Tab-separated table of C-alpha atoms and ligand atoms in Angstrom:
chain	number	residue	atom	x	y	z
A	1	UNK	CA	4.127	23.965	-22.283
A	2	UNK	CA	1.154	25.030	-24.372
A	3	UNK	CA	-2.145	26.052	-22.833
A	4	UNK	CA	-3.749	23.682	-25.355
A	5	UNK	CA	-2.096	20.617	-23.835
A	6	UNK	CA	-4.290	18.246	-21.817
A	7	UNK	CA	-2.761	16.106	-19.108
A	8	UNK	CA	-5.113	13.324	-18.179
A	9	UNK	CA	-4.732	11.282	-15.013
A	10	UNK	CA	-6.642	8.014	-14.621
A	11	UNK	CA	-7.122	7.070	-10.982
A	12	UNK	CA	-8.301	9.744	-8.553
A	13	UNK	CA	-6.686	8.594	-5.348
A	14	UNK	CA	-3.595	9.775	-3.494
A	15	UNK	CA	-1.331	9.234	-6.485
A	16	UNK	CA	-3.575	10.978	-8.994
A	17	UNK	CA	-4.209	13.957	-6.728
A	18	UNK	CA	-0.479	14.398	-6.018
A	19	UNK	CA	0.331	14.294	-9.735
A	20	UNK	CA	-2.307	16.964	-10.466
A	21	UNK	CA	-1.002	19.089	-7.609
A	22	UNK	CA	2.567	18.810	-8.912
A	23	UNK	CA	1.609	19.782	-12.461
A	24	UNK	CA	0.153	23.038	-11.160
A	25	UNK	CA	2.998	23.630	-8.691
A	26	UNK	CA	5.448	23.248	-11.581
A	27	UNK	CA	3.611	25.959	-13.524
A	28	UNK	CA	1.733	23.830	-16.066
A	29	UNK	CA	-1.119	25.994	-17.332
A	30	UNK	CA	-2.828	23.571	-19.707
A	31	UNK	CA	-5.811	21.383	-18.921
A	32	UNK	CA	-5.479	18.905	-16.041
A	33	UNK	CA	-8.205	16.275	-15.739
A	34	UNK	CA	-8.387	13.656	-13.020
A	35	UNK	CA	-10.746	10.762	-13.723
A	36	UNK	CA	-11.662	8.233	-11.048
A	37	UNK	CA	-14.269	5.534	-10.691
A	38	UNK	CA	-14.893	6.132	-6.996
A	39	UNK	CA	-17.320	8.868	-6.004
A	40	UNK	CA	-15.379	10.245	-3.024
A	41	UNK	CA	-12.819	12.999	-3.393
A	42	UNK	CA	-9.304	11.551	-3.761
A	43	UNK	CA	-8.345	10.079	-0.409
A	44	UNK	CA	-5.603	8.272	1.463
A	45	UNK	CA	-6.196	4.661	2.425
A	46	UNK	CA	-3.983	3.874	5.471
A	47	UNK	CA	-6.546	5.111	8.018
A	48	UNK	CA	-9.159	2.756	6.521
A	49	UNK	CA	-7.648	-0.135	8.478
A	50	UNK	CA	-6.586	1.978	11.466
A	51	UNK	CA	-8.123	5.145	12.967
A	52	UNK	CA	-10.995	5.444	10.501
A	53	UNK	CA	-11.923	1.764	10.913
A	54	UNK	CA	-11.844	2.216	14.671
A	55	UNK	CA	-14.152	5.223	14.415
A	56	UNK	CA	-11.450	7.624	15.602
A	57	UNK	CA	-11.023	9.629	12.397
A	58	UNK	CA	-13.605	11.542	10.388
A	59	UNK	CA	-14.135	10.977	6.688
A	60	UNK	CA	-12.894	14.487	5.781
A	61	UNK	CA	-9.553	13.735	7.430
A	62	UNK	CA	-8.653	11.177	4.766
A	63	UNK	CA	-9.195	13.490	1.772
A	64	UNK	CA	-6.033	14.655	0.021
A	65	UNK	CA	-7.616	18.086	-0.612
A	66	UNK	CA	-11.031	19.621	0.024
A	67	UNK	CA	-13.335	19.978	-2.983
A	68	UNK	CA	-12.666	23.733	-3.441
A	69	UNK	CA	-8.974	23.061	-3.914
A	70	UNK	CA	-9.601	21.366	-7.270
A	71	UNK	CA	-11.600	24.376	-8.535
A	72	UNK	CA	-9.015	26.819	-7.201
A	73	UNK	CA	-6.320	24.979	-9.153
A	74	UNK	CA	-8.444	24.537	-12.291
A	75	UNK	CA	-8.280	20.766	-12.034
A	76	UNK	CA	-11.224	19.015	-13.637
A	77	UNK	CA	-12.324	16.213	-11.364
A	78	UNK	CA	-14.494	13.534	-12.976
A	79	UNK	CA	-15.556	11.170	-10.221
A	80	UNK	CA	-17.730	8.083	-10.560
A	81	UNK	CA	-16.259	7.733	-14.059
A	82	UNK	CA	-14.581	4.505	-15.087
A	83	UNK	CA	-12.104	4.453	-17.946
A	84	UNK	CA	-12.552	1.317	-20.050
A	85	UNK	CA	-10.073	1.823	-22.877
A	86	UNK	CA	-7.050	3.751	-24.102
A	87	UNK	CA	-6.777	4.588	-27.798
A	88	UNK	CA	-3.083	5.383	-28.143
A	89	UNK	CA	-3.286	6.293	-31.836
A	90	UNK	CA	-6.083	8.824	-31.230
A	91	UNK	CA	-4.679	9.950	-27.849
A	92	UNK	CA	-8.055	9.352	-26.218
A	93	UNK	CA	-9.507	7.324	-23.389
A	94	UNK	CA	-13.013	5.864	-23.441
A	95	UNK	CA	-15.252	5.970	-20.413
A	96	UNK	CA	-17.813	3.389	-19.384
A	97	UNK	CA	-20.671	5.714	-20.432
A	98	UNK	CA	-19.215	5.926	-23.950
A	99	UNK	CA	-17.755	9.403	-23.520
A	100	UNK	CA	-14.224	9.981	-24.772
A	101	UNK	CA	-11.542	12.263	-23.369
A	102	UNK	CA	-8.445	13.342	-25.267
A	103	UNK	CA	-4.953	13.668	-23.861
A	104	UNK	CA	-1.575	15.038	-24.809
A	105	UNK	CA	-0.021	13.084	-21.938
A	106	UNK	CA	-1.641	10.332	-19.891
A	107	UNK	CA	-0.704	9.212	-16.389
A	108	UNK	CA	-2.016	5.943	-14.985
A	109	UNK	CA	-2.406	6.003	-11.209
A	110	UNK	CA	-5.208	3.475	-11.190
A	111	UNK	CA	-3.791	1.462	-8.338
A	112	UNK	CA	-4.597	-2.058	-7.340
A	113	UNK	CA	-7.490	-4.240	-6.178
A	114	UNK	CA	-7.873	-6.931	-3.535
A	115	UNK	CA	-7.287	-10.455	-4.745
A	116	UNK	CA	-10.571	-12.325	-4.497
A	117	UNK	CA	-10.945	-15.608	-2.664
A	118	UNK	CA	-12.047	-18.233	-5.132
A	119	UNK	CA	-13.771	-20.639	-2.807
A	120	UNK	CA	-17.281	-21.903	-2.167
A	121	UNK	CA	-19.127	-19.304	-0.089
A	122	UNK	CA	-16.845	-16.419	-0.997
A	123	UNK	CA	-19.792	-14.500	-2.471
A	124	UNK	CA	-21.915	-14.637	0.715
A	125	UNK	CA	-23.008	-11.470	2.504
A	126	UNK	CA	-20.753	-10.763	5.437
A	127	UNK	CA	-17.564	-11.596	3.494
A	128	UNK	CA	-15.584	-8.356	3.329
A	129	UNK	CA	-12.554	-7.017	1.465
A	130	UNK	CA	-10.902	-3.734	2.362
A	131	UNK	CA	-9.814	-1.266	-0.292
A	132	UNK	CA	-12.252	1.641	-0.336
A	133	UNK	CA	-13.710	3.936	2.292
A	134	UNK	CA	-17.060	2.231	1.662
A	135	UNK	CA	-15.469	-1.143	2.460
A	136	UNK	CA	-14.091	0.325	5.682
A	137	UNK	CA	-17.559	1.619	6.650
A	138	UNK	CA	-19.039	-1.846	6.081
A	139	UNK	CA	-16.306	-3.580	8.078
A	140	UNK	CA	-16.642	-1.093	10.933
A	141	UNK	CA	-20.381	-1.839	11.043
A	142	UNK	CA	-19.707	-5.586	10.869
A	143	UNK	CA	-17.222	-5.352	13.743
A	144	UNK	CA	-19.751	-3.389	15.790
A	145	UNK	CA	-22.590	-5.818	15.091
A	146	UNK	CA	-20.558	-9.009	15.535
A	147	UNK	CA	-19.033	-10.805	18.425
A	148	UNK	CA	-16.918	-13.241	16.374
A	149	UNK	CA	-14.790	-12.207	13.408
A	150	UNK	CA	-12.724	-14.495	11.192
A	151	UNK	CA	-9.878	-12.835	9.329
A	152	UNK	CA	-8.435	-14.649	6.333
A	153	UNK	CA	-4.822	-13.691	5.624
A	154	UNK	CA	-2.255	-12.396	8.103
A	155	UNK	CA	-0.777	-9.655	5.957
A	156	UNK	CA	-0.818	-5.979	6.941
A	157	UNK	CA	-4.517	-5.478	6.191
A	158	UNK	CA	-5.563	-8.683	7.950
A	159	UNK	CA	-3.475	-7.881	11.023
A	160	UNK	CA	-4.737	-4.309	11.272
A	161	UNK	CA	-8.341	-5.462	10.909
A	162	UNK	CA	-7.756	-8.148	13.547
A	163	UNK	CA	-6.436	-5.440	15.886
A	164	UNK	CA	-9.455	-3.189	15.213
A	165	UNK	CA	-11.857	-6.058	15.903
A	166	UNK	CA	-10.062	-7.050	19.115
A	167	UNK	CA	-10.013	-3.443	20.301
A	168	UNK	CA	-13.775	-3.406	19.731
A	169	UNK	CA	-14.082	-6.472	21.970
A	170	UNK	CA	-14.797	-9.125	19.332
A	171	UNK	CA	-13.384	-12.627	19.401
A	172	UNK	CA	-10.994	-12.853	16.462
A	173	UNK	CA	-9.688	-15.918	14.664
A	174	UNK	CA	-6.894	-15.176	12.236
A	175	UNK	CA	-6.382	-17.782	9.529
A	176	UNK	CA	-3.129	-17.876	7.618
A	177	UNK	CA	-1.799	-20.470	5.185
A	178	UNK	CA	1.851	-19.831	6.086
A	179	UNK	CA	3.494	-20.661	9.406
A	180	UNK	CA	3.646	-17.044	10.601
A	181	UNK	CA	2.084	-13.687	9.737
A	182	UNK	CA	3.889	-11.547	7.129
A	183	UNK	CA	6.348	-14.386	6.609
A	184	UNK	CA	7.158	-13.620	2.970
A	185	UNK	CA	7.644	-9.910	3.624
A	186	UNK	CA	9.580	-10.042	6.887
A	187	UNK	CA	11.016	-13.538	7.281
A	188	UNK	CA	10.573	-15.608	10.469
A	189	UNK	CA	12.711	-13.507	12.831
A	190	UNK	CA	10.470	-10.438	12.750
A	191	UNK	CA	7.250	-12.221	11.752
A	192	UNK	CA	7.349	-13.873	15.193
A	193	UNK	CA	7.105	-10.463	16.811
A	194	UNK	CA	3.780	-9.860	15.067
A	195	UNK	CA	2.496	-13.337	15.952
A	196	UNK	CA	3.321	-12.688	19.632
A	197	UNK	CA	1.725	-9.233	19.494
A	198	UNK	CA	-1.597	-10.611	18.304
A	199	UNK	CA	-1.475	-13.632	20.580
A	200	UNK	CA	-0.869	-11.315	23.543
A	201	UNK	CA	-3.945	-9.361	22.530
A	202	UNK	CA	-6.109	-12.450	22.505
A	203	UNK	CA	-6.287	-13.265	18.793
A	204	UNK	CA	-6.741	-16.970	18.048
A	205	UNK	CA	-3.980	-17.506	15.482
A	206	UNK	CA	-4.290	-20.512	13.175
A	207	UNK	CA	-1.265	-21.001	10.956
A	208	UNK	CA	-0.972	-23.522	8.135
A	209	UNK	CA	-4.720	-23.047	7.674
A	210	UNK	CA	-6.120	-24.237	4.336
A	211	UNK	CA	-9.578	-22.832	3.849
A	212	UNK	CA	-12.034	-25.126	2.124
A	213	UNK	CA	-15.181	-23.043	2.302
A	214	UNK	CA	-16.917	-20.038	3.785
A	215	UNK	CA	-20.046	-21.439	5.305
A	216	UNK	CA	-23.339	-19.575	5.481
A	217	UNK	CA	-26.979	-19.662	6.282
A	218	UNK	CA	-29.711	-17.550	4.726
A	219	UNK	CA	-27.183	-16.066	2.294
A	220	UNK	CA	-24.972	-14.731	5.103
A	221	UNK	CA	-21.555	-16.023	6.122
A	222	UNK	CA	-21.552	-17.830	9.435
A	223	UNK	CA	-18.064	-19.280	9.538
A	224	UNK	CA	-15.141	-20.877	7.792
A	225	UNK	CA	-14.427	-24.551	7.235
A	226	UNK	CA	-10.810	-25.634	6.895
A	227	UNK	CA	-9.549	-28.440	4.673
A	228	UNK	CA	-8.876	-30.591	7.771
A	229	UNK	CA	-12.564	-30.306	8.705
A	230	UNK	CA	-12.142	-27.725	11.478
A	231	UNK	CA	-14.993	-25.237	11.587
A	232	UNK	CA	-14.616	-21.683	12.868
A	233	UNK	CA	-17.842	-19.890	13.642
A	234	UNK	CA	-17.938	-16.220	12.729
A	235	UNK	CA	-20.522	-13.484	12.249
A	236	UNK	CA	-18.360	-11.848	9.563
A	237	UNK	CA	-15.296	-12.793	7.536
A	238	UNK	CA	-12.652	-10.256	6.523
A	239	UNK	CA	-10.408	-11.291	3.655
A	240	UNK	CA	-6.958	-9.800	3.127
A	241	UNK	CA	-5.021	-12.104	0.836
A	242	UNK	CA	-3.089	-9.533	-1.160
A	243	UNK	CA	-3.705	-7.217	-4.049
A	244	UNK	CA	-3.164	-7.202	-7.799
A	245	UNK	CA	-2.233	-4.113	-9.806
A	246	UNK	CA	-5.007	-2.817	-12.092
A	247	UNK	CA	-3.068	-3.449	-15.287
A	248	UNK	CA	-5.978	-4.415	-17.551
A	249	UNK	CA	-6.252	-0.996	-19.237
A	250	UNK	CA	-2.537	-0.788	-19.984
A	251	UNK	CA	-2.360	-4.364	-21.184
A	252	UNK	CA	-5.321	-3.939	-23.525
A	253	UNK	CA	-3.619	-0.834	-24.921
A	254	UNK	CA	-0.542	-2.906	-25.772
A	255	UNK	CA	1.733	-1.505	-23.066
A	256	UNK	CA	4.233	-3.811	-21.420
A	257	UNK	CA	2.909	-5.301	-18.208
A	258	UNK	CA	4.887	-7.494	-15.855
A	259	UNK	CA	3.610	-7.396	-12.278
A	260	UNK	CA	2.590	-3.793	-12.986
A	261	UNK	CA	2.843	-1.367	-15.877
A	262	UNK	CA	6.523	-1.413	-16.804
A	263	UNK	CA	8.021	2.070	-16.681
A	264	UNK	CA	11.519	3.543	-16.488
A	265	UNK	CA	12.971	5.581	-13.614
A	266	UNK	CA	11.169	8.631	-15.032
A	267	UNK	CA	7.927	6.600	-14.761
A	268	UNK	CA	7.464	6.567	-18.555
A	269	UNK	CA	6.209	3.553	-20.438
A	270	UNK	CA	7.526	2.671	-23.891
A	271	UNK	CA	4.830	5.035	-25.217
A	272	UNK	CA	6.391	8.487	-24.637
A	273	UNK	CA	2.964	9.976	-23.867
A	274	UNK	CA	1.914	7.434	-21.217
A	275	UNK	CA	3.370	7.187	-17.722
A	276	UNK	CA	2.364	5.181	-14.650
A	277	UNK	CA	3.003	5.612	-10.931
A	278	UNK	CA	1.885	4.305	-7.554
A	279	UNK	CA	0.595	0.788	-6.875
A	280	UNK	CA	0.011	0.072	-10.581
A	281	UNK	CA	3.569	0.772	-11.725
A	282	UNK	CA	6.539	-1.539	-11.929
A	283	UNK	CA	9.257	1.082	-12.127
A	284	UNK	CA	12.981	0.763	-12.741
A	285	UNK	CA	14.664	1.710	-9.472
A	286	UNK	CA	18.192	3.078	-9.919
A	287	UNK	CA	19.279	2.122	-6.392
A	288	UNK	CA	18.326	-1.542	-6.782
A	289	UNK	CA	19.071	-1.787	-10.508
A	290	UNK	CA	15.793	-3.560	-11.240
A	291	UNK	CA	12.089	-2.939	-11.740
A	292	UNK	CA	10.084	-2.981	-8.527
A	293	UNK	CA	6.432	-2.414	-7.736
A	294	UNK	CA	5.755	-0.813	-4.373
A	295	UNK	CA	2.324	-1.044	-2.710
A	296	UNK	CA	2.858	1.662	-0.109
A	297	UNK	CA	1.430	5.017	0.800
A	298	UNK	CA	4.767	6.869	0.581
A	299	UNK	CA	5.308	5.594	-2.938
A	300	UNK	CA	1.829	6.780	-3.953
A	301	UNK	CA	2.600	10.123	-2.344
A	302	UNK	CA	5.972	10.724	-3.986
A	303	UNK	CA	6.296	8.737	-7.193
A	304	UNK	CA	3.452	10.516	-9.062
A	305	UNK	CA	5.149	13.841	-8.299
A	306	UNK	CA	8.240	12.662	-10.147
A	307	UNK	CA	6.062	11.273	-12.934
A	308	UNK	CA	4.311	14.634	-13.333
A	309	UNK	CA	7.612	16.527	-13.523
A	310	UNK	CA	9.021	14.047	-16.037
A	311	UNK	CA	5.860	14.474	-18.148
A	312	UNK	CA	6.641	18.191	-18.216
A	313	UNK	CA	10.082	17.398	-19.599
A	314	UNK	CA	12.044	17.918	-16.386
A	315	UNK	CA	15.157	15.811	-15.861
A	316	UNK	CA	14.038	13.834	-12.804
A	317	UNK	CA	13.980	10.204	-11.779
A	318	UNK	CA	12.521	8.324	-8.824
A	319	UNK	CA	15.011	6.656	-6.501
A	320	UNK	CA	13.515	6.977	-3.018
A	321	UNK	CA	14.018	4.085	-0.617
A	322	UNK	CA	10.655	2.279	-0.259
A	323	UNK	CA	9.007	3.145	3.056
A	324	UNK	CA	5.853	2.082	4.851
A	325	UNK	CA	4.357	2.050	8.305
A	326	UNK	CA	1.780	0.165	10.337
A	327	UNK	CA	-0.009	0.611	13.658
A	328	UNK	CA	-1.466	-2.336	15.557
A	329	UNK	CA	-2.613	-1.962	19.187
A	330	UNK	CA	0.260	-0.191	20.936
A	331	UNK	CA	2.826	-1.166	18.297
A	332	UNK	CA	3.856	1.451	15.767
A	333	UNK	CA	6.512	0.739	13.199
A	334	UNK	CA	8.233	2.104	10.117
A	335	UNK	CA	9.998	-0.037	7.519
A	336	UNK	CA	12.458	1.246	4.956
A	337	UNK	CA	14.198	-0.702	2.252
A	338	UNK	CA	13.565	-3.486	-0.161
A	339	UNK	CA	14.073	-7.228	0.328
A	340	UNK	CA	12.729	-9.878	-1.992
A	341	UNK	CA	11.072	-12.785	-0.153
A	342	UNK	CA	13.904	-14.737	1.491
A	343	UNK	CA	16.460	-12.437	-0.136
A	344	UNK	CA	18.522	-11.651	2.960
A	345	UNK	CA	21.315	-13.303	4.882
A	346	UNK	CA	20.459	-12.488	8.487
A	347	UNK	CA	18.506	-10.158	10.757
A	348	UNK	CA	20.285	-8.069	13.373
A	349	UNK	CA	18.291	-6.584	16.264
A	350	UNK	CA	19.132	-3.419	18.161
A	351	UNK	CA	17.095	-2.823	21.312
A	352	UNK	CA	14.605	-4.891	23.277
A	353	UNK	CA	12.643	-7.319	21.112
A	354	UNK	CA	10.697	-8.735	24.088
A	355	UNK	CA	9.375	-5.267	24.979
A	356	UNK	CA	8.738	-4.577	21.276
A	357	UNK	CA	11.085	-1.591	21.273
A	358	UNK	CA	13.793	-2.246	18.732
A	359	UNK	CA	15.185	-1.688	15.283
A	360	UNK	CA	15.604	-4.758	13.056
A	361	UNK	CA	18.044	-4.735	10.165
A	362	UNK	CA	17.925	-7.170	7.274
A	363	UNK	CA	21.471	-7.706	6.006
A	364	UNK	CA	22.580	-8.943	2.607
A	365	UNK	CA	25.320	-11.499	2.075
A	366	UNK	CA	27.880	-8.690	1.850
A	367	UNK	CA	26.880	-7.372	5.288
A	368	UNK	CA	25.083	-4.367	3.813
A	369	UNK	CA	21.732	-3.161	5.211
A	370	UNK	CA	18.927	-4.055	2.793
A	371	UNK	CA	16.105	-2.840	5.019
A	372	UNK	CA	15.388	-1.690	8.531
A	373	UNK	CA	12.284	-1.592	10.706
A	374	UNK	CA	11.957	0.583	13.779
A	375	UNK	CA	9.328	-0.713	16.186
A	376	UNK	CA	8.186	1.718	18.898
A	377	UNK	CA	11.499	3.531	18.411
A	378	UNK	CA	11.220	6.896	16.731
A	379	UNK	CA	13.324	9.469	14.915
A	380	UNK	CA	15.690	6.900	13.409
A	381	UNK	CA	14.046	6.504	10.020
A	382	UNK	CA	16.374	8.956	8.238
A	383	UNK	CA	19.409	7.062	9.511
A	384	UNK	CA	17.885	3.695	8.547
A	385	UNK	CA	17.228	5.009	5.047
A	386	UNK	CA	20.763	6.381	4.793
A	387	UNK	CA	22.158	2.967	5.795
A	388	UNK	CA	20.051	1.271	3.096
A	389	UNK	CA	21.116	3.842	0.541
A	390	UNK	CA	24.826	3.517	1.366
A	391	UNK	CA	24.898	-0.204	0.406
A	392	UNK	CA	28.151	-0.555	2.358
A	393	UNK	CA	28.908	-3.425	4.779
A	394	UNK	CA	28.145	-2.369	8.341
A	395	UNK	CA	29.873	-3.462	11.544
A	396	UNK	CA	27.291	-5.844	13.056
A	397	UNK	CA	28.413	-5.452	16.669
A	398	UNK	CA	27.998	-1.692	16.332
A	399	UNK	CA	24.634	-2.120	14.624
A	400	UNK	CA	23.433	-4.196	17.595
A	401	UNK	CA	24.678	-1.712	20.167
A	402	UNK	CA	22.068	0.985	20.904
A	403	UNK	CA	24.748	3.134	22.555
A	404	UNK	CA	26.474	3.638	19.214
A	405	UNK	CA	24.592	6.255	17.180
A	406	UNK	CA	23.322	4.943	13.849
A	407	UNK	CA	24.660	8.090	12.117
A	408	UNK	CA	28.191	6.988	12.912
A	409	UNK	CA	27.648	3.729	10.973
A	410	UNK	CA	26.453	5.289	7.752
A	411	UNK	CA	29.007	4.626	5.039
A	412	UNK	CA	31.287	2.865	7.594
B	501	FAD	C1	-6.891	-0.399	4.031
B	501	FAD	C2	-5.530	-0.011	3.541
B	501	FAD	C3	-4.557	0.358	4.457
B	501	FAD	C4	-3.299	0.713	4.043
B	501	FAD	N1	-2.364	1.053	4.975
B	501	FAD	C5	-1.132	1.409	4.565
B	501	FAD	C6	-0.139	1.764	5.527
B	501	FAD	O1	-0.376	1.759	6.730
B	501	FAD	N2	1.088	2.127	5.095
B	501	FAD	C7	1.400	2.147	3.770
B	501	FAD	O2	2.527	2.478	3.420
B	501	FAD	N3	0.476	1.803	2.816
B	501	FAD	C8	-0.774	1.444	3.197
B	501	FAD	N4	-1.712	1.095	2.255
B	501	FAD	C9	-1.339	1.092	0.826
B	501	FAD	C10	-1.579	2.457	0.182
B	501	FAD	O3	-2.806	2.975	0.584
B	501	FAD	C11	-1.522	2.305	-1.328
B	501	FAD	O4	-0.179	2.000	-1.650
B	501	FAD	C12	-1.997	3.545	-2.053
B	501	FAD	O5	-3.363	3.738	-1.844
B	501	FAD	C13	-1.744	3.443	-3.554
B	501	FAD	O6	-2.201	4.620	-4.132
B	501	FAD	P1	-2.490	4.755	-5.691
B	501	FAD	O7	-2.922	6.165	-5.887
B	501	FAD	O8	-1.327	4.232	-6.454
B	501	FAD	O9	-3.680	3.738	-6.002
B	501	FAD	P2	-5.089	3.514	-5.324
B	501	FAD	O10	-5.113	4.061	-3.945
B	501	FAD	O11	-5.420	2.075	-5.521
B	501	FAD	O12	-6.052	4.400	-6.203
B	501	FAD	C14	-6.346	4.099	-7.532
B	501	FAD	C15	-7.670	4.708	-7.881
B	501	FAD	O13	-7.916	4.483	-9.268
B	501	FAD	C16	-9.260	4.083	-9.438
B	501	FAD	N5	-9.384	3.334	-10.694
B	501	FAD	C17	-8.935	2.077	-10.932
B	501	FAD	N6	-9.238	1.727	-12.206
B	501	FAD	C18	-9.881	2.783	-12.763
B	501	FAD	C19	-10.454	3.029	-14.038
B	501	FAD	N7	-10.405	2.108	-15.003
B	501	FAD	N8	-11.054	4.201	-14.268
B	501	FAD	C20	-11.117	5.143	-13.294
B	501	FAD	N9	-10.593	4.971	-12.060
B	501	FAD	C21	-9.983	3.810	-11.814
B	501	FAD	C22	-9.533	3.259	-8.195
B	501	FAD	O14	-10.913	3.131	-7.974
B	501	FAD	C23	-8.831	4.101	-7.134
B	501	FAD	O15	-9.666	5.101	-6.634
B	501	FAD	C24	-2.992	0.719	2.654
B	501	FAD	C25	-3.971	0.328	1.727
B	501	FAD	C26	-5.226	-0.027	2.164
B	501	FAD	C27	-6.282	-0.443	1.167
């Protein structure tokens, strides 16, 4: 590859940093530029709702690399710089300040953003979303200053924030429109485990909650009013109602967008010089035979590495089993696999669900393992992934029986 080539990466977070790192590791000696609108060094987000939010991790611990690393690897880091347009004909991007930057190849790792609540009062002070390290700082301060927190949305972010607020001693009311937390992602069998976990830790869970308004006084949120008239008093409101991929740039540039920037298994869009990876990408997954968009840390860690190698002309494709993890109170879990909402036949448990020490398997109609979640059970993730990858029917009695090693079921 020519020294004159410029590889430009838009989005300086985990995905962007990993792509830049891979380009250098693969021997690319042209220009690598990483442009990001945030002012912090590229960082990882999971701790923002866990250790960092709870004040147990330092800011430096979330950075992908220290500042010197970028200089040492001749990676130009342009932070606090927002890209506002892509000119595909000219092979240039435009920045908010009017500057332009050329590219030979362009990688979009510009991630996703929290979905805003569109309700009266949503703009009040004291209404928080969590995406950036700055958001996490503000929520940590709000938790410290408050005694009552309302959390809107019982997804992963909402649940982890609820746990952080409870651990800090606040009263927490968790408001969720569905009948259980994480219902769409996990289905009722395992969602109940998370409802019980939070109930046992003193969270006031309100399911089927339709929020009418965030109430306030003096410009600051002071509670939530539900459609049935119920009022919940709160000193701060944390909103976690999902995210949307940041597809505006790609769409305006005429690239195909369908719940993410549509790319092939090599992470390339229909424009041979533009790729996308991480939260923003809807990538064809060879294992599942369809495009999927994955909003997880492991995907942001690994997929951009494949994208970078494919941009260098290497014959690679991305087919890892989706993986994510969560920590709430004393519950740690890992989930591997892919299940569309409601897209499974049954859940099989192995272990002790009551003690929250088990592995759950989501089975398809052919008896194959679509996904597995190990809860407070460790060192089984490789086997769970192998079961998902095998796509073979598995003996359910054996799957339930913790005395039968999971390895022996792979490909059975
Ligand atoms: C609080 C929190 C906790 C999480 N916990 C977990 C967890 O426990 N387990 C798990 O698996 N996953 C977790 N995730 C999800 C995981 O962090 C994401 O999947 C991951 O951050 C995606 O990385 P990315 O690089 O694709 O995009 P992002 O991290 O979204 O980064 C994209 C970057 O691009 C920038 N950008 C966007 N548009 C532009 C533009 N026009 N110009 C310049 N820059 C731009 C953004 O500001 C951002 O810095 C968590 C996420 C959050 C927010």
